Amino acid sequence: MQRLLLPPLKVLMGNPCLRLLVPRAAPRTQCGCSCGIRHSLRPGQYSTITEVGLQSGRGTVSLPSKAAERVVGRWLLVCSGTVAGAVILGGVTRLTESGLSMVDWHLIKEMKPPTSQEEWEAEFQKYQQFPEFKILNHDMTLPEFKFIWYMEYSHRMWGRLVGLAYILPAAYFWRKGWLNRGLKGRVLALCGLVCFQGLLGWYMVKSGLEEKPDSHDIPRVSQYRLAAHLGSALVLYCASLWTSLSLLLPQHKLPETRQLLWLRRCAHGTAGLVFLTALSGAFVAGLDAGLVYNSFPKMGESWIPEDLFTFSPLLKNVFENPTTVQFDHRILGITSVTAITALYFLSRRIPLPRRTKIAAATLLALAYTQVGLGISTLLMYVPTPLAATHQSGSLALLSVALWLMNELRRVPK
């Protein structure tokens, strides 16, 4: 029996990950003879793996902390990818003007799409009762309605997939004990934000379904609610990605110099600018501001258009005047790429690890690519494929900005 059990036990005890799970036995004290005497173990101290298993009430040892962190990190990386997919799909839904095709919301009932001709006609008749059909799509056919309906349906089903991707694994990891105290709070916040995001999406859609007798504008969702919906999705994406990178990437031990402190602050400020620029894109999309001035670098014949501040009070122009909204988005984009360029050259003056240098260079390349996509989208009158690529580019830029921030994070003492 000893021959069978001793070699495997030696291999197990030699595993450094497993040693972390087994508290050390009490030290031996010298008694003047060749033998050592163990002090009695205090409650909670275990000298063998078997005692750990018996104390926990199970015959198996829990996953080592580092391995658990890797599993949780990969899960959150996948979750951030699903959120990115939802943002991109939502952008395409907005560009194809499909967001108001489903005029009600049911968590379970709407998961089954119409299958028969009668069901499709009933769904189409519901859509015909709302302003978008009456004002904009009064000559729409049933096949055309099916296209925009399936676009919105895909976005909603993807949102449910995102919710399941967060909630089900979170419950499993919680039960298994793979989440420490800090991660438990963060995971709870992420799951709560996912649920809030779904409710906020329907709240946004409702704003486009309301009758406005005094208005002859094209029916559209509120740009404020659209910005809130996108903003909460970006917060969810950033929080998930940041936590994932913190768990998966080994932290650099960089010397805390004044130059590094400046670089870290610039990286934080630049990431904030990129986030704000992406969020301002929601107001551009909500007001169709990309169709106002389709020229660059000037807006029409002038650098500053005459109708920049036509609304009263003055602050209203920032959020409701399409000209001002496009102007602000241009300024934010130019400021962001300027900050990223300065950040890159500042990083060249400091000795940094290779991975950090790659992050800085990637951020610079993506920034100029994103500027090119934005200008092309504007000059070509916002074609859907190009505009969707531009929206996806903002997510990629934000991702790399977070990656660089993570590379430069301070090592806890």
PDB file of C-alpha atoms in Angstrom, residues 175-393:
ATOM      1  CA  ARG A 175     -20.631  28.315  -5.422  1.00  0.00           C
ATOM      2  CA  LYS A 176     -17.237  26.783  -6.093  1.00  0.00           C
ATOM      3  CA  GLY A 177     -15.502  29.424  -3.991  1.00  0.00           C
ATOM      4  CA  TRP A 178     -13.319  30.674  -6.843  1.00  0.00           C
ATOM      5  CA  LEU A 179     -14.128  34.358  -6.185  1.00  0.00           C
ATOM      6  CA  ASN A 180     -12.351  36.238  -3.426  1.00  0.00           C
ATOM      7  CA  ARG A 181     -14.066  39.029  -1.513  1.00  0.00           C
ATOM      8  CA  GLY A 182     -13.006  41.766  -3.945  1.00  0.00           C
ATOM      9  CA  LEU A 183     -14.071  39.797  -7.008  1.00  0.00           C
ATOM     10  CA  LYS A 184     -17.444  38.949  -5.469  1.00  0.00           C
ATOM     11  CA  GLY A 185     -18.356  42.609  -5.188  1.00  0.00           C
ATOM     12  CA  ARG A 186     -17.124  43.351  -8.682  1.00  0.00           C
ATOM     13  CA  VAL A 187     -18.947  40.404 -10.249  1.00  0.00           C
ATOM     14  CA  LEU A 188     -22.174  41.362  -8.465  1.00  0.00           C
ATOM     15  CA  ALA A 189     -21.854  44.893  -9.833  1.00  0.00           C
ATOM     16  CA  LEU A 190     -21.251  43.587 -13.374  1.00  0.00           C
ATOM     17  CA  CYS A 191     -24.286  41.278 -13.241  1.00  0.00           C
ATOM     18  CA  GLY A 192     -26.421  44.118 -11.911  1.00  0.00           C
ATOM     19  CA  LEU A 193     -25.214  46.387 -14.692  1.00  0.00           C
ATOM     20  CA  VAL A 194     -26.141  43.756 -17.298  1.00  0.00           C
ATOM     21  CA  CYS A 195     -29.726  43.641 -15.994  1.00  0.00           C
ATOM     22  CA  PHE A 196     -29.894  47.433 -15.847  1.00  0.00           C
ATOM     23  CA  GLN A 197     -28.616  47.599 -19.420  1.00  0.00           C
ATOM     24  CA  GLY A 198     -31.530  45.503 -20.692  1.00  0.00           C
ATOM     25  CA  LEU A 199     -34.112  47.698 -18.969  1.00  0.00           C
ATOM     26  CA  LEU A 200     -32.376  50.837 -20.216  1.00  0.00           C
ATOM     27  CA  GLY A 201     -32.527  49.515 -23.781  1.00  0.00           C
ATOM     28  CA  TRP A 202     -36.314  49.193 -23.647  1.00  0.00           C
ATOM     29  CA  TYR A 203     -36.609  52.599 -21.973  1.00  0.00           C
ATOM     30  CA  MET A 204     -34.670  54.007 -24.938  1.00  0.00           C
ATOM     31  CA  VAL A 205     -36.862  52.277 -27.529  1.00  0.00           C
ATOM     32  CA  LYS A 206     -40.045  53.587 -25.870  1.00  0.00           C
ATOM     33  CA  SER A 207     -38.923  57.158 -26.541  1.00  0.00           C
ATOM     34  CA  GLY A 208     -39.106  56.483 -30.291  1.00  0.00           C
ATOM     35  CA  LEU A 209     -42.580  54.949 -30.104  1.00  0.00           C
ATOM     36  CA  GLU A 210     -44.263  57.945 -28.493  1.00  0.00           C
ATOM     37  CA  GLU A 211     -46.687  60.048 -30.507  1.00  0.00           C
ATOM     38  CA  LYS A 212     -45.567  63.691 -30.893  1.00  0.00           C
ATOM     39  CA  PRO A 213     -48.440  65.620 -32.491  1.00  0.00           C
ATOM     40  CA  ASP A 214     -46.562  68.940 -32.613  1.00  0.00           C
ATOM     41  CA  SER A 215     -43.479  67.486 -34.305  1.00  0.00           C
ATOM     42  CA  HIS A 216     -42.937  66.604 -37.959  1.00  0.00           C
ATOM     43  CA  ASP A 217     -39.412  65.270 -37.489  1.00  0.00           C
ATOM     44  CA  ILE A 218     -38.419  61.737 -38.397  1.00  0.00           C
ATOM     45  CA  PRO A 219     -39.301  59.472 -35.442  1.00  0.00           C
ATOM     46  CA  ARG A 220     -36.156  58.477 -33.560  1.00  0.00           C
ATOM     47  CA  VAL A 221     -35.165  57.484 -30.066  1.00  0.00           C
ATOM     48  CA  SER A 222     -34.055  60.131 -27.597  1.00  0.00           C
ATOM     49  CA  GLN A 223     -30.378  60.920 -28.047  1.00  0.00           C
ATOM     50  CA  TYR A 224     -30.099  61.240 -24.266  1.00  0.00           C
ATOM     51  CA  ARG A 225     -31.398  57.709 -23.710  1.00  0.00           C
ATOM     52  CA  LEU A 226     -29.281  56.405 -26.573  1.00  0.00           C
ATOM     53  CA  ALA A 227     -26.183  57.938 -24.976  1.00  0.00           C
ATOM     54  CA  ALA A 228     -27.138  56.454 -21.592  1.00  0.00           C
ATOM     55  CA  HIS A 229     -27.638  53.021 -23.199  1.00  0.00           C
ATOM     56  CA  LEU A 230     -24.295  53.166 -25.000  1.00  0.00           C
ATOM     57  CA  GLY A 231     -22.536  54.676 -21.992  1.00  0.00           C
ATOM     58  CA  SER A 232     -23.655  51.918 -19.640  1.00  0.00           C
ATOM     59  CA  ALA A 233     -22.585  49.306 -22.215  1.00  0.00           C
ATOM     60  CA  LEU A 234     -19.149  50.933 -22.458  1.00  0.00           C
ATOM     61  CA  VAL A 235     -18.820  50.990 -18.663  1.00  0.00           C
ATOM     62  CA  LEU A 236     -19.742  47.294 -18.547  1.00  0.00           C
ATOM     63  CA  TYR A 237     -17.236  46.538 -21.304  1.00  0.00           C
ATOM     64  CA  CYS A 238     -14.414  48.526 -19.708  1.00  0.00           C
ATOM     65  CA  ALA A 239     -14.971  47.091 -16.233  1.00  0.00           C
ATOM     66  CA  SER A 240     -15.044  43.519 -17.548  1.00  0.00           C
ATOM     67  CA  LEU A 241     -11.992  43.973 -19.744  1.00  0.00           C
ATOM     68  CA  TRP A 242      -9.987  45.758 -17.024  1.00  0.00           C
ATOM     69  CA  THR A 243     -10.724  43.024 -14.467  1.00  0.00           C
ATOM     70  CA  SER A 244      -9.855  40.338 -17.011  1.00  0.00           C
ATOM     71  CA  LEU A 245      -6.533  41.938 -17.939  1.00  0.00           C
ATOM     72  CA  SER A 246      -5.659  42.453 -14.268  1.00  0.00           C
ATOM     73  CA  LEU A 247      -6.198  38.750 -13.596  1.00  0.00           C
ATOM     74  CA  LEU A 248      -4.501  37.387 -16.723  1.00  0.00           C
ATOM     75  CA  LEU A 249      -1.513  39.649 -17.371  1.00  0.00           C
ATOM     76  CA  PRO A 250       1.451  39.523 -14.987  1.00  0.00           C
ATOM     77  CA  GLN A 251       2.124  42.909 -13.458  1.00  0.00           C
ATOM     78  CA  HIS A 252       5.340  44.754 -14.276  1.00  0.00           C
ATOM     79  CA  LYS A 253       7.502  46.002 -11.428  1.00  0.00           C
ATOM     80  CA  LEU A 254       8.373  49.398 -12.860  1.00  0.00           C
ATOM     81  CA  PRO A 255      10.539  51.933 -10.989  1.00  0.00           C
ATOM     82  CA  GLU A 256       8.307  54.707  -9.633  1.00  0.00           C
ATOM     83  CA  THR A 257       9.970  57.657 -11.352  1.00  0.00           C
ATOM     84  CA  ARG A 258       8.529  61.079 -12.099  1.00  0.00           C
ATOM     85  CA  GLN A 259       8.433  60.271 -15.820  1.00  0.00           C
ATOM     86  CA  LEU A 260       6.470  57.072 -15.184  1.00  0.00           C
ATOM     87  CA  LEU A 261       4.021  58.976 -13.002  1.00  0.00           C
ATOM     88  CA  TRP A 262       3.435  61.477 -15.826  1.00  0.00           C
ATOM     89  CA  LEU A 263       3.038  58.656 -18.353  1.00  0.00           C
ATOM     90  CA  ARG A 264       0.507  56.906 -16.131  1.00  0.00           C
ATOM     91  CA  ARG A 265      -1.526  60.089 -15.696  1.00  0.00           C
ATOM     92  CA  CYS A 266      -1.445  60.770 -19.435  1.00  0.00           C
ATOM     93  CA  ALA A 267      -2.598  57.223 -20.145  1.00  0.00           C
ATOM     94  CA  HIS A 268      -5.556  57.669 -17.787  1.00  0.00           C
ATOM     95  CA  GLY A 269      -6.488  61.025 -19.304  1.00  0.00           C
ATOM     96  CA  THR A 270      -6.180  59.671 -22.836  1.00  0.00           C
ATOM     97  CA  ALA A 271      -8.416  56.702 -22.061  1.00  0.00           C
ATOM     98  CA  GLY A 272     -10.975  59.135 -20.638  1.00  0.00           C
ATOM     99  CA  LEU A 273     -10.850  61.196 -23.836  1.00  0.00           C
ATOM    100  CA  VAL A 274     -11.353  58.100 -25.989  1.00  0.00           C
ATOM    101  CA  PHE A 275     -14.333  57.093 -23.834  1.00  0.00           C
ATOM    102  CA  LEU A 276     -15.859  60.580 -24.082  1.00  0.00           C
ATOM    103  CA  THR A 277     -15.353  60.660 -27.862  1.00  0.00           C
ATOM    104  CA  ALA A 278     -17.086  57.291 -28.242  1.00  0.00           C
ATOM    105  CA  LEU A 279     -19.951  58.491 -26.048  1.00  0.00           C
ATOM    106  CA  SER A 280     -20.355  61.664 -28.115  1.00  0.00           C
ATOM    107  CA  GLY A 281     -20.866  59.370 -31.104  1.00  0.00           C
ATOM    108  CA  ALA A 282     -24.205  58.388 -29.551  1.00  0.00           C
ATOM    109  CA  PHE A 283     -25.428  61.975 -29.910  1.00  0.00           C
ATOM    110  CA  VAL A 284     -24.150  62.036 -33.503  1.00  0.00           C
ATOM    111  CA  ALA A 285     -26.096  58.850 -34.255  1.00  0.00           C
ATOM    112  CA  GLY A 286     -29.192  59.920 -32.328  1.00  0.00           C
ATOM    113  CA  LEU A 287     -29.505  63.226 -34.204  1.00  0.00           C
ATOM    114  CA  ASP A 288     -28.210  61.963 -37.586  1.00  0.00           C
ATOM    115  CA  ALA A 289     -25.575  64.673 -37.201  1.00  0.00           C
ATOM    116  CA  GLY A 290     -23.217  62.855 -39.546  1.00  0.00           C
ATOM    117  CA  LEU A 291     -25.391  64.009 -42.459  1.00  0.00           C
ATOM    118  CA  VAL A 292     -25.236  67.734 -41.669  1.00  0.00           C
ATOM    119  CA  TYR A 293     -21.788  68.789 -42.951  1.00  0.00           C
ATOM    120  CA  ASN A 294     -20.144  66.190 -45.173  1.00  0.00           C
ATOM    121  CA  SER A 295     -16.836  67.971 -45.704  1.00  0.00           C
ATOM    122  CA  PHE A 296     -13.472  68.004 -43.957  1.00  0.00           C
ATOM    123  CA  PRO A 297     -11.537  69.745 -42.465  1.00  0.00           C
ATOM    124  CA  LYS A 298     -13.963  72.659 -42.887  1.00  0.00           C
ATOM    125  CA  MET A 299     -17.659  72.427 -42.138  1.00  0.00           C
ATOM    126  CA  GLY A 300     -19.124  73.689 -45.389  1.00  0.00           C
ATOM    127  CA  GLU A 301     -17.293  76.855 -46.380  1.00  0.00           C
ATOM    128  CA  SER A 302     -16.080  77.851 -42.925  1.00  0.00           C
ATOM    129  CA  TRP A 303     -14.083  76.462 -40.022  1.00  0.00           C
ATOM    130  CA  ILE A 304     -16.811  77.396 -37.535  1.00  0.00           C
ATOM    131  CA  PRO A 305     -20.353  77.147 -39.002  1.00  0.00           C
ATOM    132  CA  GLU A 306     -22.815  79.978 -38.476  1.00  0.00           C
ATOM    133  CA  ASP A 307     -25.529  77.747 -36.986  1.00  0.00           C
ATOM    134  CA  LEU A 308     -23.276  76.453 -34.211  1.00  0.00           C
ATOM    135  CA  PHE A 309     -25.192  78.234 -31.424  1.00  0.00           C
ATOM    136  CA  THR A 310     -28.692  78.784 -32.813  1.00  0.00           C
ATOM    137  CA  PHE A 311     -30.534  77.082 -29.934  1.00  0.00           C
ATOM    138  CA  SER A 312     -31.425  78.794 -26.693  1.00  0.00           C
ATOM    139  CA  PRO A 313     -30.316  78.376 -23.972  1.00  0.00           C
ATOM    140  CA  LEU A 314     -26.720  78.014 -25.139  1.00  0.00           C
ATOM    141  CA  LEU A 315     -26.076  74.663 -23.423  1.00  0.00           C
ATOM    142  CA  LYS A 316     -28.923  73.081 -25.379  1.00  0.00           C
ATOM    143  CA  ASN A 317     -26.793  73.265 -28.550  1.00  0.00           C
ATOM    144  CA  VAL A 318     -24.276  70.790 -27.124  1.00  0.00           C
ATOM    145  CA  PHE A 319     -26.857  68.012 -26.934  1.00  0.00           C
ATOM    146  CA  GLU A 320     -29.629  68.925 -29.395  1.00  0.00           C
ATOM    147  CA  ASN A 321     -28.128  70.958 -32.229  1.00  0.00           C
ATOM    148  CA  PRO A 322     -26.849  68.519 -34.924  1.00  0.00           C
ATOM    149  CA  THR A 323     -24.248  71.045 -36.123  1.00  0.00           C
ATOM    150  CA  THR A 324     -22.811  71.536 -32.630  1.00  0.00           C
ATOM    151  CA  VAL A 325     -22.904  67.797 -31.928  1.00  0.00           C
ATOM    152  CA  GLN A 326     -20.871  67.049 -35.083  1.00  0.00           C
ATOM    153  CA  PHE A 327     -18.488  69.911 -34.315  1.00  0.00           C
ATOM    154  CA  ASP A 328     -17.919  68.596 -30.784  1.00  0.00           C
ATOM    155  CA  HIS A 329     -17.315  65.066 -32.077  1.00  0.00           C
ATOM    156  CA  ARG A 330     -14.698  66.383 -34.502  1.00  0.00           C
ATOM    157  CA  ILE A 331     -12.934  68.365 -31.774  1.00  0.00           C
ATOM    158  CA  LEU A 332     -12.955  65.408 -29.391  1.00  0.00           C
ATOM    159  CA  GLY A 333     -11.590  63.101 -32.088  1.00  0.00           C
ATOM    160  CA  ILE A 334      -8.758  65.489 -32.986  1.00  0.00           C
ATOM    161  CA  THR A 335      -7.951  66.033 -29.300  1.00  0.00           C
ATOM    162  CA  SER A 336      -7.890  62.289 -28.670  1.00  0.00           C
ATOM    163  CA  VAL A 337      -5.496  61.523 -31.519  1.00  0.00           C
ATOM    164  CA  THR A 338      -3.257  64.425 -30.452  1.00  0.00           C
ATOM    165  CA  ALA A 339      -3.166  63.101 -26.871  1.00  0.00           C
ATOM    166  CA  ILE A 340      -2.416  59.572 -28.079  1.00  0.00           C
ATOM    167  CA  THR A 341       0.449  60.867 -30.243  1.00  0.00           C
ATOM    168  CA  ALA A 342       1.924  62.775 -27.288  1.00  0.00           C
ATOM    169  CA  LEU A 343       1.484  59.698 -25.088  1.00  0.00           C
ATOM    170  CA  TYR A 344       3.358  57.545 -27.584  1.00  0.00           C
ATOM    171  CA  PHE A 345       6.355  59.874 -27.819  1.00  0.00           C
ATOM    172  CA  LEU A 346       6.440  60.234 -24.037  1.00  0.00           C
ATOM    173  CA  SER A 347       6.533  56.430 -23.717  1.00  0.00           C
ATOM    174  CA  ARG A 348       9.544  56.320 -26.058  1.00  0.00           C
ATOM    175  CA  ARG A 349      11.566  58.339 -23.542  1.00  0.00           C
ATOM    176  CA  ILE A 350      11.079  55.832 -20.728  1.00  0.00           C
ATOM    177  CA  PRO A 351      12.537  52.301 -20.543  1.00  0.00           C
ATOM    178  CA  LEU A 352       9.447  50.097 -20.639  1.00  0.00           C
ATOM    179  CA  PRO A 353       8.825  46.342 -21.037  1.00  0.00           C
ATOM    180  CA  ARG A 354       8.321  45.077 -24.566  1.00  0.00           C
ATOM    181  CA  ARG A 355       4.628  44.331 -24.027  1.00  0.00           C
ATOM    182  CA  THR A 356       3.997  47.896 -22.837  1.00  0.00           C
ATOM    183  CA  LYS A 357       5.766  49.338 -25.882  1.00  0.00           C
ATOM    184  CA  ILE A 358       3.607  47.172 -28.156  1.00  0.00           C
ATOM    185  CA  ALA A 359       0.469  48.501 -26.443  1.00  0.00           C
ATOM    186  CA  ALA A 360       1.574  52.130 -26.954  1.00  0.00           C
ATOM    187  CA  ALA A 361       2.431  51.552 -30.626  1.00  0.00           C
ATOM    188  CA  THR A 362      -0.838  49.709 -31.266  1.00  0.00           C
ATOM    189  CA  LEU A 363      -2.793  52.547 -29.686  1.00  0.00           C
ATOM    190  CA  LEU A 364      -1.105  55.078 -31.978  1.00  0.00           C
ATOM    191  CA  ALA A 365      -1.762  53.005 -35.113  1.00  0.00           C
ATOM    192  CA  LEU A 366      -5.404  52.449 -34.214  1.00  0.00           C
ATOM    193  CA  ALA A 367      -5.923  56.144 -33.454  1.00  0.00           C
ATOM    194  CA  TYR A 368      -4.876  57.261 -36.938  1.00  0.00           C
ATOM    195  CA  THR A 369      -6.834  54.407 -38.532  1.00  0.00           C
ATOM    196  CA  GLN A 370      -9.914  55.533 -36.618  1.00  0.00           C
ATOM    197  CA  VAL A 371      -9.448  59.143 -37.784  1.00  0.00           C
ATOM    198  CA  GLY A 372      -9.213  57.931 -41.376  1.00  0.00           C
ATOM    199  CA  LEU A 373     -12.378  55.872 -40.989  1.00  0.00           C
ATOM    200  CA  GLY A 374     -14.236  58.807 -39.447  1.00  0.00           C
ATOM    201  CA  ILE A 375     -13.290  61.218 -42.228  1.00  0.00           C
ATOM    202  CA  SER A 376     -14.157  58.651 -44.908  1.00  0.00           C
ATOM    203  CA  THR A 377     -17.536  57.969 -43.283  1.00  0.00           C
ATOM    204  CA  LEU A 378     -18.283  61.690 -43.256  1.00  0.00           C
ATOM    205  CA  LEU A 379     -17.206  62.394 -46.853  1.00  0.00           C
ATOM    206  CA  MET A 380     -19.135  59.390 -48.226  1.00  0.00           C
ATOM    207  CA  TYR A 381     -22.406  60.372 -46.493  1.00  0.00           C
ATOM    208  CA  VAL A 382     -22.325  57.664 -43.799  1.00  0.00           C
ATOM    209  CA  PRO A 383     -22.558  54.360 -45.693  1.00  0.00           C
ATOM    210  CA  THR A 384     -23.617  51.600 -43.297  1.00  0.00           C
ATOM    211  CA  PRO A 385     -20.578  49.261 -43.682  1.00  0.00           C
ATOM    212  CA  LEU A 386     -18.072  52.093 -43.241  1.00  0.00           C
ATOM    213  CA  ALA A 387     -19.981  53.682 -40.362  1.00  0.00           C
ATOM    214  CA  ALA A 388     -20.222  50.308 -38.590  1.00  0.00           C
ATOM    215  CA  THR A 389     -16.476  49.822 -39.016  1.00  0.00           C
ATOM    216  CA  HIS A 390     -15.877  53.290 -37.565  1.00  0.00           C
ATOM    217  CA  GLN A 391     -18.041  52.444 -34.553  1.00  0.00           C
ATOM    218  CA  SER A 392     -16.176  49.160 -34.075  1.00  0.00           C
ATOM    219  CA  GLY A 393     -12.890  51.034 -34.288  1.00  0.00           C
TER     220      GLY A 393
END
